[in-house]
Coordinates of C-alpha atoms in Angstrom, one line a residue:
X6 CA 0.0 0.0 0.0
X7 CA 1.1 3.2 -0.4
X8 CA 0.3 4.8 2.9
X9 CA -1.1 3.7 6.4
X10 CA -4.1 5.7 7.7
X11 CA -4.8 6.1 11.3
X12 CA -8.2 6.6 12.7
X13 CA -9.0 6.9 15.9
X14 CA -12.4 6.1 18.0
X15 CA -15.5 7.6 20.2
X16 CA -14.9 10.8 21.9
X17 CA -11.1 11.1 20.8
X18 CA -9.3 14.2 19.5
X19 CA -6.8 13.7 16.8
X20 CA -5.0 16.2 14.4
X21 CA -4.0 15.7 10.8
X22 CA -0.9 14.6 10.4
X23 CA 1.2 13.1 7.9
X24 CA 4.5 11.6 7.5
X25 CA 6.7 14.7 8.5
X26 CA 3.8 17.2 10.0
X27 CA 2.3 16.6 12.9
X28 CA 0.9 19.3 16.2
X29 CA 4.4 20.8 17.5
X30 CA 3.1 21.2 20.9
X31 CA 2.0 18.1 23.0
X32 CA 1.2 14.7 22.1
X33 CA 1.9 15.2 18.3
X34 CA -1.0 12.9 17.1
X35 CA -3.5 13.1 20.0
X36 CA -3.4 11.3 23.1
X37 CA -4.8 7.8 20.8
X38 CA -2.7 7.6 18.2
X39 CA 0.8 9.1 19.0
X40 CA 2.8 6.2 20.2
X41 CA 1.3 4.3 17.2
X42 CA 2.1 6.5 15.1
X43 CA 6.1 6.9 15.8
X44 CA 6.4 2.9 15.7
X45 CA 4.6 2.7 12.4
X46 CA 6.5 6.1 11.2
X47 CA 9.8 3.9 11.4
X48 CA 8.3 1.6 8.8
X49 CA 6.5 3.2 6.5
X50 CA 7.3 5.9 4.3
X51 CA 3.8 7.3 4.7
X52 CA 1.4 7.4 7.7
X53 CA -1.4 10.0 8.3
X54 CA -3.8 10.4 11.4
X55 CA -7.4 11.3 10.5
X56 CA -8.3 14.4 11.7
X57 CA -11.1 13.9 14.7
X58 CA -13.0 15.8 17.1
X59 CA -15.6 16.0 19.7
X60 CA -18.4 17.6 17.8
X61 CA -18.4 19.3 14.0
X62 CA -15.6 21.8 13.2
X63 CA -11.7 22.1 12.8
X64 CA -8.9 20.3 14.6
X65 CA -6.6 22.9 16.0
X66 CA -5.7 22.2 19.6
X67 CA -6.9 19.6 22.3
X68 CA -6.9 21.2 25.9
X69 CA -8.4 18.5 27.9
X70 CA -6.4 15.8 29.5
X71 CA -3.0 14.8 27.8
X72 CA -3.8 17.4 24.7
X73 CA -2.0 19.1 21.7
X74 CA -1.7 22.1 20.4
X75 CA 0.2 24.2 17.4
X76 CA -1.3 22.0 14.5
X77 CA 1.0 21.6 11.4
X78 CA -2.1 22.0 9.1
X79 CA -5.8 21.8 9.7
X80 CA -8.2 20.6 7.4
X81 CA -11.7 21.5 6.8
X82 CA -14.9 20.5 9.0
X83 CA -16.0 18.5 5.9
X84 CA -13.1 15.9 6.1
X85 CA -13.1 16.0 10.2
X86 CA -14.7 12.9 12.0
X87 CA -17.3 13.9 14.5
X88 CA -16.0 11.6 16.8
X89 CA -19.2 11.5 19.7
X90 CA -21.7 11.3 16.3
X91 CA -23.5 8.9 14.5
X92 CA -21.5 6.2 12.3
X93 CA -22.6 6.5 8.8
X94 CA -22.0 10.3 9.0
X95 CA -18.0 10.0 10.5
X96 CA -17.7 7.5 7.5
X97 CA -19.1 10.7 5.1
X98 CA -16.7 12.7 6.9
X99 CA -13.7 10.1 6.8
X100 CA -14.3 8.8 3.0
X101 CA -13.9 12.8 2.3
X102 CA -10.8 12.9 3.6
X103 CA -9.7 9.8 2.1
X104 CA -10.9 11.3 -1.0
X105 CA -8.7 14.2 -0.2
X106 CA -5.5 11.8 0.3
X107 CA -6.0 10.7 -2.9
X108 CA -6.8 13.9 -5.2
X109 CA -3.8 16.1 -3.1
X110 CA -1.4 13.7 -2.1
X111 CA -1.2 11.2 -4.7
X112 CA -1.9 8.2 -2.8
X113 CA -3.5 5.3 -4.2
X114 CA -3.6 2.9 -1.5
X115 CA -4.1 2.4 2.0
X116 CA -4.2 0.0 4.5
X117 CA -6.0 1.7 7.5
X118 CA -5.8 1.4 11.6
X119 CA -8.6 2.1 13.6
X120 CA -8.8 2.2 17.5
X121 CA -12.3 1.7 18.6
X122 CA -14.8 3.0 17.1
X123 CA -12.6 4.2 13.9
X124 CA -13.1 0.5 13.1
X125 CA -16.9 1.1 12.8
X126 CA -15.7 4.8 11.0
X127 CA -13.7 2.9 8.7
X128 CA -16.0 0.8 7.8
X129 CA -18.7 3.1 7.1
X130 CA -16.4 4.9 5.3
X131 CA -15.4 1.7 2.9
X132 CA -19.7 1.8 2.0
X133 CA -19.7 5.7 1.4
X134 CA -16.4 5.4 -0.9
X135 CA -18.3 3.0 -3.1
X136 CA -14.7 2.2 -5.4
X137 CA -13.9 5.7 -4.9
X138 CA -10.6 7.4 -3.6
X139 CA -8.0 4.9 -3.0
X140 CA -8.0 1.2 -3.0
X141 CA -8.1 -0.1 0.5
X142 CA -5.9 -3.4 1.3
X143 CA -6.2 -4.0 4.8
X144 CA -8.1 -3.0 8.0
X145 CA -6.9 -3.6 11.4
X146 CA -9.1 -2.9 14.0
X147 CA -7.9 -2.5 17.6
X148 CA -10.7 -2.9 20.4
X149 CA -13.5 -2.3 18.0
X150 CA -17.2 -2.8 19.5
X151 CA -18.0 -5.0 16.5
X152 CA -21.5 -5.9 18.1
X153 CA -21.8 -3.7 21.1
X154 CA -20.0 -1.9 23.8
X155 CA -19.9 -1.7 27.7
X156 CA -21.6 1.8 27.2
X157 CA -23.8 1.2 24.8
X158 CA -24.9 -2.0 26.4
X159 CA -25.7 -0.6 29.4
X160 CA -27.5 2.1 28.0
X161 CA -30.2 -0.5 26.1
X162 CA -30.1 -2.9 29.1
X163 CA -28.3 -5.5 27.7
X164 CA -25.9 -5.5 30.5
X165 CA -26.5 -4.6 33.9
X166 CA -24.2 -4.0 37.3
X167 CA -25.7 -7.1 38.5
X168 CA -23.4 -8.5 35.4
X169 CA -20.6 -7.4 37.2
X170 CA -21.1 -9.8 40.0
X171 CA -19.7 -7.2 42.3
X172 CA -16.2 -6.7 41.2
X173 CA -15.2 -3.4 42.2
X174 CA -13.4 -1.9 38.8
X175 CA -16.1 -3.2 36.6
X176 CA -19.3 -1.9 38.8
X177 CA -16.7 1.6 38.6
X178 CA -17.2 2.0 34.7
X179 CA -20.5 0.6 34.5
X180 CA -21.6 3.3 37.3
X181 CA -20.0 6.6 35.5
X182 CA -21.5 5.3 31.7
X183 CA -24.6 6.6 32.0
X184 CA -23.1 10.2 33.1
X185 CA -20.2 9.9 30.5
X186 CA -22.5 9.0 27.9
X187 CA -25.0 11.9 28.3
X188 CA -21.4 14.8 28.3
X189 CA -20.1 13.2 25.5
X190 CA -22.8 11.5 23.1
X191 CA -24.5 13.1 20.3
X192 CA -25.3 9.5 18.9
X193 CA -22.7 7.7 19.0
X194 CA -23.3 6.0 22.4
X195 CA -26.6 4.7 21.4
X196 CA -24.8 3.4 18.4
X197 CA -22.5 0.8 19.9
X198 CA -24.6 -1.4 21.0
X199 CA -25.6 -4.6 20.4
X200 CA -29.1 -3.7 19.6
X201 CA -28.0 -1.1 16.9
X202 CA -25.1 -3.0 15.6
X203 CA -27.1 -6.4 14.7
X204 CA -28.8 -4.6 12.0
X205 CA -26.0 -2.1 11.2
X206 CA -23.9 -5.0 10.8
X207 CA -26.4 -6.7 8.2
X208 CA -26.6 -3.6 5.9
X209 CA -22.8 -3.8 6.0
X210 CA -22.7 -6.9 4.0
X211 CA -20.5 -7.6 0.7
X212 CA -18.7 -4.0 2.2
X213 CA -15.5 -6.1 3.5
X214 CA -15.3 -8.8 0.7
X215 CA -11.8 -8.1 -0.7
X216 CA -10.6 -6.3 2.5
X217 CA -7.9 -8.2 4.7
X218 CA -9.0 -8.0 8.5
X219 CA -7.3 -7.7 11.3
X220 CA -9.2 -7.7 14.6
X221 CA -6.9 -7.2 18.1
X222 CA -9.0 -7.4 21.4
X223 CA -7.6 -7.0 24.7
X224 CA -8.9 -8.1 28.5
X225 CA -7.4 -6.8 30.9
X226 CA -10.3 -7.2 33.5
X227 CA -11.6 -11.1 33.8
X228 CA -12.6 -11.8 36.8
X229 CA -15.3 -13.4 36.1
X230 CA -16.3 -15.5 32.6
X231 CA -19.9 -14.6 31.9
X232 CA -22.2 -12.8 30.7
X233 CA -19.8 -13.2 27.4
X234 CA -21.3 -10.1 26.6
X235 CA -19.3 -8.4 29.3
X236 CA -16.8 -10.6 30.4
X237 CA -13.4 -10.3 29.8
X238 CA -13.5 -6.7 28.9
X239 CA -11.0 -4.3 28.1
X240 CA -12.8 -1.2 30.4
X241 CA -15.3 -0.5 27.1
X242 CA -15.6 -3.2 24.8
X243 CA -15.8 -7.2 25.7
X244 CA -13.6 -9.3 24.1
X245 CA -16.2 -10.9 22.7
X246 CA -17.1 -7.9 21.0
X247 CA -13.6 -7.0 20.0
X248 CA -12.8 -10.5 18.1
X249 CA -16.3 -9.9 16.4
X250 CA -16.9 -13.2 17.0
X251 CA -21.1 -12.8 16.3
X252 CA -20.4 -10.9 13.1
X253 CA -22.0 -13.4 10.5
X254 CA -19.4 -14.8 7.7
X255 CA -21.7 -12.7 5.2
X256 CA -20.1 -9.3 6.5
X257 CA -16.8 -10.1 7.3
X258 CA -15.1 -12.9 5.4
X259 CA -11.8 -12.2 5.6
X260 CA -10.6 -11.8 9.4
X261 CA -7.6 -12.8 12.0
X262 CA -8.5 -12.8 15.6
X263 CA -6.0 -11.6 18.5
X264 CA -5.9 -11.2 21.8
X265 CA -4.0 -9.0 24.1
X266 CA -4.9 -10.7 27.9
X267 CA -3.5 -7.4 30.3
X268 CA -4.4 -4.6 27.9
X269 CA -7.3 -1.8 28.5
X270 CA -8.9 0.0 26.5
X271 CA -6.8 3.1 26.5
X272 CA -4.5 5.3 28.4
X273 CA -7.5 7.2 30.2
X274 CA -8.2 3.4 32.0
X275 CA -4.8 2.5 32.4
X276 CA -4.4 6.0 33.9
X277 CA -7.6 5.6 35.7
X278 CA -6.8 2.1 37.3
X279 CA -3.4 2.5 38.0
X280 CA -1.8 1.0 34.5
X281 CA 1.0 2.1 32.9
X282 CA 0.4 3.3 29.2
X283 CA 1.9 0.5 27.6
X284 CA -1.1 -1.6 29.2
X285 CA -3.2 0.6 26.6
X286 CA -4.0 -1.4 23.3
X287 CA -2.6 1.7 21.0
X288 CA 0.3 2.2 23.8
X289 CA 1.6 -1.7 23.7
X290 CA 4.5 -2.7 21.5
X291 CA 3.0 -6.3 22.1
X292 CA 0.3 -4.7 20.3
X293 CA 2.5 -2.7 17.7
X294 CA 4.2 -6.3 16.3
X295 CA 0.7 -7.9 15.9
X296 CA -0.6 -4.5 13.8
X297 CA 3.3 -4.9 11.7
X298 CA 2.3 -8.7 11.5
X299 CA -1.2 -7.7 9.7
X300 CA 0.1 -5.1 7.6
X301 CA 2.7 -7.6 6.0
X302 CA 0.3 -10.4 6.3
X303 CA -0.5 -12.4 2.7
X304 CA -4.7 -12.6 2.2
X305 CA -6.1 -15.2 5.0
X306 CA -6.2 -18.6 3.3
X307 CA -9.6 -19.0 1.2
X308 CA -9.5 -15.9 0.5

């Protein structure tokens, strides 16, 4: 391929950046994507970061919690993932700037990295693109709610805190959701479930036929073994979940499953339960050789 295309999930803040340009101030791709971006920087010759942000608009600084600032070059609201919206339109917004990659920068193919929901971005964005913009090898998808989320879950009653049979961490997330949700939701949270994804999932059918997929899942909290539907979980998606393992044949054809046992969701739970980063699926060089493993990876066999 001839660049690598970073997209980050739910809620997250990321700048545009490419190969040589990224925010000069802070974390240089966004508190997501940064360490992932330097280890795939050293082997690649070309890696952007979709640009992302809480609500519509312009990526120019993040000043909440582990930010950026001083962006090399901001791109237009039209090309900007809203990243607490609805699906389908992040995957307008991302086959836009996709588009853009192609027309500006010349680049014909991509293989693209998603944390989260910028799995369910990217592949809303594959439907929208319709054999458009630049052919698209390979999607690797790092703790993507592939049929439903902790948060969404909750929200639907599909899980409850009696689910959590009492353990102390898990009955911690499940408590703040509901308040999360409602600060930082205009959709999206209502949209990772497994009541929305069934059918979301469905419609998505044929759209992954001649992509190679990659899905990574980590499960860091386990103490308990069911409700698969929450246990082992990763602080926001199960690992169930994560390994898309109820996502019929019919929508996704072409897929290697991974696990990463001690890893959370991200560095806001490993910072919250007293993790270091690298416990953080985009923070783990554990999980850096699995994403270099997919991205040199021949086609699954039958493929």
């Amino acid at each position: 391929m001839d660049a690598v295309v970073l997209v980050s999930g739910g809620a997250a803040v990321t700048p545009f950046t490419s190969a040589d340009r990224a925010a000069d101030q802070g974390l240089a791709a966004g508190n997501t994507l940064t360490a992932l971006r330097a280890h795939l920087r050293e082997r690649h010759a070309a890696v952007f970061t979709a640009p992302a942000r809480i609500g519509d608009g312009e990526v120019r600084e993040d000043a909440g919690w582990q930010g950026f600032s001083d962006v090399a070059e901001v791109l237009p609201a039209e090309m900007t993932v809203n990243a607490v919206g609805q699906i389908d339109a992040a995957g307008v917004r991302l086959a836009a700037f996709l588009r853009w990659l192609a027309e500006e920068r010349g680049v014909s193919s991509v293989d693209l990295v998603a944390h989260s929901m910028g799995g369910l971005f990217c592949r809303a964005a594959l439907r929208e693109l319709g054999g458009t913009g630049p052919a698209v090898g390979r999607l690797v998808a790092l703790g993507t709610p592939w049929h439903g989320s902790l948060l969404g879950d909750l929200l639907t009653g599909e899980i409850t805190a009696a689910d959590a049979h009492d353990d102390a961490p898990t009955l911690s997330i499940l408590g703040a959701a509901p308040t999360y949700a409602a600060e930082n939701s205009q959709g999206a949270a209502d949209q990772v479930s497994a009541r929305f994804l069934g059918d979301w999932n469905a419609a998505q059918a044929g759209i992954l036929d001649d992509i190679d997929v990659t899905v990574i899942a980590g499960g860091h909290f386990d103490a308990h073994r069911e409700p698969s539907s929450l246990w082992p979980h990763d602080g926001l998606v199960a690992m169930r979940s994560a390994l898309a393992d109820d996502v019929p044949a019919t929508v996704l054809p072409r897929v290697r499953r991974h696990t990463v046992d001690g890893d959370v969701h991200s560095i806001f739970f490993a910072d919250g339960f007293g993790l270091p980063w690298e416990r953080a699926l985009t923070w783990d060089p554990a999980v850096f050789a699995l994403v270099d493993s997919a991205l040199a990876a021949p086609p699954p066999a039958g493929a």
